[in-house]
PDB file of C-alpha atoms in Angstrom:
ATOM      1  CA  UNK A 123      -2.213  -5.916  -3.525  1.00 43.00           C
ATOM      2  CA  UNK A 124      -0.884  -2.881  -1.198  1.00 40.00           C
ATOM      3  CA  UNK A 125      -3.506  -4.017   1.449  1.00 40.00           C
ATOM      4  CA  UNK A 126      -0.385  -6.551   2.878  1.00 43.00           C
ATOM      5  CA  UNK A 127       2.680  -4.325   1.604  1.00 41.00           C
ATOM      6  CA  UNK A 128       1.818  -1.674   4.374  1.00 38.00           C
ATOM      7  CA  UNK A 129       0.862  -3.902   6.887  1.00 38.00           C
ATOM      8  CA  UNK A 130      -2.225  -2.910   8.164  1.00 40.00           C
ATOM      9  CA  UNK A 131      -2.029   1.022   7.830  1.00 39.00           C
ATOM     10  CA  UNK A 132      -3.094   0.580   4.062  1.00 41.00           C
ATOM     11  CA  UNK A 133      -6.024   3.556   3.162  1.00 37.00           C
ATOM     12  CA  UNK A 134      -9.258   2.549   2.193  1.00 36.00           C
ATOM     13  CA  UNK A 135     -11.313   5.047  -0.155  1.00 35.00           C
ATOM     14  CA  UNK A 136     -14.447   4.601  -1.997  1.00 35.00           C
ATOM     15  CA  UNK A 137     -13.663   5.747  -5.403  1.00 36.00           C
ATOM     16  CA  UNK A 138     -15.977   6.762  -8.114  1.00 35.00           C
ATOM     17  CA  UNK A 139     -15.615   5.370 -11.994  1.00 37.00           C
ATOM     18  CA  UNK A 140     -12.390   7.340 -12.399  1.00 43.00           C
ATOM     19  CA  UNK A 141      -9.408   6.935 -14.762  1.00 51.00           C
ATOM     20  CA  UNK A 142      -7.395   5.031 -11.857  1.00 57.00           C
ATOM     21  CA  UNK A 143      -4.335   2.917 -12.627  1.00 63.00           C
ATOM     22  CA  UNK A 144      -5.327  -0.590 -13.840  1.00 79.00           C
ATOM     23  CA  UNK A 145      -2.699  -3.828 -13.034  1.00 88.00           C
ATOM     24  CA  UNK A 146      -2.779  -7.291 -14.435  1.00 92.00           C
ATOM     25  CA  UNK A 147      -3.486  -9.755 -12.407  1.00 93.00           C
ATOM     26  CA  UNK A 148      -1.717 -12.867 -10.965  1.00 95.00           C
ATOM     27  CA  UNK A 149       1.420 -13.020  -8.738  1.00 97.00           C
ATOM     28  CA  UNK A 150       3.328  -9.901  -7.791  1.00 95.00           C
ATOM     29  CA  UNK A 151       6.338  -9.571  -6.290  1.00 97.00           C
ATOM     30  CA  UNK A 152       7.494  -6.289  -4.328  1.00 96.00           C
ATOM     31  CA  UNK A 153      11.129  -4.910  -2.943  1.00 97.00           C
ATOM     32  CA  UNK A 154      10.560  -2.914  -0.475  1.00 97.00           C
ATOM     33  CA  UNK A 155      12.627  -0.488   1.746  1.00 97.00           C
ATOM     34  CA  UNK A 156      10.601   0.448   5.767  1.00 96.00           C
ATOM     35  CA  UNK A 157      12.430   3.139   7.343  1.00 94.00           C
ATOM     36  CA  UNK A 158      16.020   1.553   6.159  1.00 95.00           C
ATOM     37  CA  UNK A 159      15.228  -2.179   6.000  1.00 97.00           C
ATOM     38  CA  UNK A 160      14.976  -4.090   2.983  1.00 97.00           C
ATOM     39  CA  UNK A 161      12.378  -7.255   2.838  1.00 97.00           C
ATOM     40  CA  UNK A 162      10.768  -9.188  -0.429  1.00 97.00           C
ATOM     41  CA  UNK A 163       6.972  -9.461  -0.547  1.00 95.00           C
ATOM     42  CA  UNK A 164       4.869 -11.589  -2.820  1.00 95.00           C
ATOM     43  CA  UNK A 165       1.180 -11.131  -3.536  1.00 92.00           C
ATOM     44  CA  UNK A 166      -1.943 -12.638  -4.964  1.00 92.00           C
ATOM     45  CA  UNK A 167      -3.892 -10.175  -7.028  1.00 89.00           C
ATOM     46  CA  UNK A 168      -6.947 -11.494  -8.110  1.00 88.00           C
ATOM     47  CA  UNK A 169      -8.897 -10.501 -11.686  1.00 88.00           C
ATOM     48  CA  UNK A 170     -11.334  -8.230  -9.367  1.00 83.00           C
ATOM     49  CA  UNK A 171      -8.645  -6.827  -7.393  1.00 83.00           C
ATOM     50  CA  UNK A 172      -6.502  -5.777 -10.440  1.00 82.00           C
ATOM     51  CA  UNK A 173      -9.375  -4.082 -12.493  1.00 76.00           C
ATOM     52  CA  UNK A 174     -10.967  -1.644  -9.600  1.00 70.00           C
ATOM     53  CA  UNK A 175      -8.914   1.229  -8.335  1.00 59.00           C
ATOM     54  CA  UNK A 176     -10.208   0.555  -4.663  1.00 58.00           C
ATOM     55  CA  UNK A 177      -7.940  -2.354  -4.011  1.00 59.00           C
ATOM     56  CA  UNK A 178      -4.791  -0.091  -4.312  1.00 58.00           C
ATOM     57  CA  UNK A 179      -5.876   1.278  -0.817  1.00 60.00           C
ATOM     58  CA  UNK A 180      -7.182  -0.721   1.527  1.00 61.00           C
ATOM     59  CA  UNK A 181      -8.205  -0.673   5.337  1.00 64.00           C
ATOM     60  CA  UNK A 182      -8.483   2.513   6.866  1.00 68.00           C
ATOM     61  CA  UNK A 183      -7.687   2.990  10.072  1.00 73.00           C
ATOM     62  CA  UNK A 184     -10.351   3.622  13.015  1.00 78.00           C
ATOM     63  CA  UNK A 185     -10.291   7.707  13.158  1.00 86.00           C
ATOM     64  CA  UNK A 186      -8.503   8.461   9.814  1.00 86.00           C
ATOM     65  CA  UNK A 187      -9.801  10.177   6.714  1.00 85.00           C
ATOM     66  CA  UNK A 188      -8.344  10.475   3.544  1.00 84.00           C
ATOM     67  CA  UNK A 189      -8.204  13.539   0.946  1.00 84.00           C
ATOM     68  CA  UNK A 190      -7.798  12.689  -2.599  1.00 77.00           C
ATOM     69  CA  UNK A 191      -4.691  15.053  -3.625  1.00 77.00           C
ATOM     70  CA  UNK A 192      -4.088  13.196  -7.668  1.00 80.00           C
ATOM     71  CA  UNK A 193      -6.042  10.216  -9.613  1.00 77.00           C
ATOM     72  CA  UNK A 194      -5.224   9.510 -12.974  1.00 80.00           C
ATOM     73  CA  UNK A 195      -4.606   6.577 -15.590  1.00 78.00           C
ATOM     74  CA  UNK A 196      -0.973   7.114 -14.497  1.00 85.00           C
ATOM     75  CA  UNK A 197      -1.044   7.914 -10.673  1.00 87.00           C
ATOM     76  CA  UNK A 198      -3.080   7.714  -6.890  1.00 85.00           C
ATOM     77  CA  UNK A 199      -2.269  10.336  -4.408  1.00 89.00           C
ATOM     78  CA  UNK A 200      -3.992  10.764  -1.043  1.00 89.00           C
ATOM     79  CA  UNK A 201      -3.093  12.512   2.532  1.00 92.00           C
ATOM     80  CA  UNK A 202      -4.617  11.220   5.037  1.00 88.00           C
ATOM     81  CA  UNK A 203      -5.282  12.172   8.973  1.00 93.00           C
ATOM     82  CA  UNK A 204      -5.460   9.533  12.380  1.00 92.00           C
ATOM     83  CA  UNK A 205      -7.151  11.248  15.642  1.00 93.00           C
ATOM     84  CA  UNK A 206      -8.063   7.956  17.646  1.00 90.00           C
ATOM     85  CA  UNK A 207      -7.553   6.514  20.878  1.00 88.00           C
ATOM     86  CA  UNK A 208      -5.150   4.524  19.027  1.00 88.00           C
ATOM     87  CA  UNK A 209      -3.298   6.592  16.608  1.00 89.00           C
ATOM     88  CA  UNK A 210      -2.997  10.197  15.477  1.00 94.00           C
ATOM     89  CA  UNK A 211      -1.074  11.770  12.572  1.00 95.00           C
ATOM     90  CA  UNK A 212      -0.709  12.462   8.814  1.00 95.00           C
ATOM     91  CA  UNK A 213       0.913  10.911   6.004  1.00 93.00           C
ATOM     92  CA  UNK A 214       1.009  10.355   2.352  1.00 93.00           C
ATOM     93  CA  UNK A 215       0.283   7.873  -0.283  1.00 90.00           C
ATOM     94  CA  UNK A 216       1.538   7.725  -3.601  1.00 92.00           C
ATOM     95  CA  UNK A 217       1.218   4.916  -6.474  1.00 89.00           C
ATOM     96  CA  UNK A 218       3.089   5.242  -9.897  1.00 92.00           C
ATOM     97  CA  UNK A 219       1.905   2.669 -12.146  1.00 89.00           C
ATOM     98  CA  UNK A 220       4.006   3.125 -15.576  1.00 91.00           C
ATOM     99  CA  UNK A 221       2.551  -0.186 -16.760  1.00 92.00           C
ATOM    100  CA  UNK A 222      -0.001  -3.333 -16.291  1.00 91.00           C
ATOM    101  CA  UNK A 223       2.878  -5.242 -14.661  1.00 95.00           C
ATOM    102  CA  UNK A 224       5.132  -2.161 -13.034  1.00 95.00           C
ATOM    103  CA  UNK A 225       4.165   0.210 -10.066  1.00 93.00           C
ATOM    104  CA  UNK A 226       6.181   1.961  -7.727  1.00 95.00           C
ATOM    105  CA  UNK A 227       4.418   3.462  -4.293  1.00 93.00           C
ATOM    106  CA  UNK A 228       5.982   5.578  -1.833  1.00 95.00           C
ATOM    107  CA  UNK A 229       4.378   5.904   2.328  1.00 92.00           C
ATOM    108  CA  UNK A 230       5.082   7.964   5.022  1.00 95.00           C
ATOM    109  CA  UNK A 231       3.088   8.092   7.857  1.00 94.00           C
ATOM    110  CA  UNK A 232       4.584  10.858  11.372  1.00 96.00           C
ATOM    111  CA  UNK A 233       2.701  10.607  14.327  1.00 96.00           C
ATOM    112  CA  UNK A 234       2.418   8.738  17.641  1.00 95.00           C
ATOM    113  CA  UNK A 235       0.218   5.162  18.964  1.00 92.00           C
ATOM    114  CA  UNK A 236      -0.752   4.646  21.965  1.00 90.00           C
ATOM    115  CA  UNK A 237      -1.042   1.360  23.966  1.00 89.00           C
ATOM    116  CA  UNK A 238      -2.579   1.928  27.374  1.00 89.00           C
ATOM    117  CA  UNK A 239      -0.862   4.554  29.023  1.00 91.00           C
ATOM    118  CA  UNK A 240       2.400   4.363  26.443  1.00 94.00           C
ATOM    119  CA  UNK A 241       2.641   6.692  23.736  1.00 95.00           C
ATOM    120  CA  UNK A 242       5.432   5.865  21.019  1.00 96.00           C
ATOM    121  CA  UNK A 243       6.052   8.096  17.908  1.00 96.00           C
ATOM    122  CA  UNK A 244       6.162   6.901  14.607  1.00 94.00           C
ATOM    123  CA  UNK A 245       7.936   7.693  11.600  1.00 95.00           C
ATOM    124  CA  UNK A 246       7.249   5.233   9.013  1.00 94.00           C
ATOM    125  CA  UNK A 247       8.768   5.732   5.054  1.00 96.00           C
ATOM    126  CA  UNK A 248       8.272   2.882   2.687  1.00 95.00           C
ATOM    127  CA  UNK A 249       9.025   2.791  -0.844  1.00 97.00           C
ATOM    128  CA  UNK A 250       7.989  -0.278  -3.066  1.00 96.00           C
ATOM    129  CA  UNK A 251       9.074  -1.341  -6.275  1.00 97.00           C
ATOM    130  CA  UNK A 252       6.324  -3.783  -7.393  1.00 96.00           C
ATOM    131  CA  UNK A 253       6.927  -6.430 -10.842  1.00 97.00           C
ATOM    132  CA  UNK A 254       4.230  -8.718 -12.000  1.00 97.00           C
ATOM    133  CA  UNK A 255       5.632 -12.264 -11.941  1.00 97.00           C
ATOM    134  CA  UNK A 256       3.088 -14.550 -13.736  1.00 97.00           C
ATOM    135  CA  UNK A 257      -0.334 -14.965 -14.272  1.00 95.00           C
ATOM    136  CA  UNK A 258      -0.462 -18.002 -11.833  1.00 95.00           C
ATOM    137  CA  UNK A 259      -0.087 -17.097  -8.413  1.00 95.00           C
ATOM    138  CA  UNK A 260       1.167 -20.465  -7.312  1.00 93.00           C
ATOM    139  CA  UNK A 261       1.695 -21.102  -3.490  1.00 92.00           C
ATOM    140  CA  UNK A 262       0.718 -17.643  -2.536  1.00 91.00           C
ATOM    141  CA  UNK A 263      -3.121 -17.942  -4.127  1.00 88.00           C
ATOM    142  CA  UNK A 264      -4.439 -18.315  -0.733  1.00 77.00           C
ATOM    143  CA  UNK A 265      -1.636 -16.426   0.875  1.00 61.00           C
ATOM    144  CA  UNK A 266      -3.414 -13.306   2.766  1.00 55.00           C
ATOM    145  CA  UNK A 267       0.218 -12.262   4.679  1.00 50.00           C
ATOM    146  CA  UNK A 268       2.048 -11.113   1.639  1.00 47.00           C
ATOM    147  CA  UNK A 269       5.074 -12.232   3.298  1.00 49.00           C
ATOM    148  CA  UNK A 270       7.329 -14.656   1.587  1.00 48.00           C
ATOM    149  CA  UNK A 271       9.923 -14.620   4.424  1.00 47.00           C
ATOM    150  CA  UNK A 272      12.299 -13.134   2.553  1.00 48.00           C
ATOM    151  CA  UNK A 273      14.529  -9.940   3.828  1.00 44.00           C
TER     152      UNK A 273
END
């Protein structure tokens, strides 16, 4: 589900049994704001995906850890910390789910990449309001962008 909201700098953690935030699944659909832009985002959450508190944080970067800060029925909160050759920096994760078919996440991510010889900084903030749409997930059930194309 978050795995494609984030594009690729999603968290991956190994959680225990805990009392982590459970989500119906079928098709989601999220409004999302990066650093001042608005886009649309639909996603495929599958049965597995939607019971296990894993999928809410997905693919850790190479050279970033991750510190559990809050896990409850309600809410996920992490830090986390890049040192690579690629990436360094800290940011924060946070996932409100008030119900099976409501959540609303907030990440920000300050720090630099580096390409080559180029380093850029990078201030990322994204907030995302996410609805469950229906149990069928229609054209995006083999969708793994999470990008509808809309803005």
């Amino acid at each position: 589900m978050l795995r494609k909201t984030m594009g690729g700098l999603l968290l991956a953690l190994p959680l225990a049994a805990t009392a982590a935030p459970v989500v119906k699944p079928g098709l989601w659909k999220s409004e999302q704001t990066l650093n001042g832009e608005r886009s649309t985002e639909h996603d495929c959450v599958t049965p597995e995906e939607a019971r296990s508190a894993n999928n809410f944080v997905k693919d850790l970067p190479k050279g970033c850890t991750l510190s559990k800060v809050r896990d409850d029925a309600r809410v996920l909160a992490y830090d986390y910390q890049c040192q690579s050759a690629e990436q360094s920096g800290k940011g924060q994760v946070e996932i409100k789910v008030d119900a099976p078919t409501h959540y609303v996440m907030r990440y920000r991510f300050d720090g630099q990449t580096r390409i080559g010889k180029d380093v850029t900084p990078v201030r990322l903030d994204l907030q995302a309001d996410s609805r469950w749409v229906a149990a069928d997930c229609g054209e995006y059930a083999d969708d793994d962008s999470g990008d509808d194309g809309d803005e």
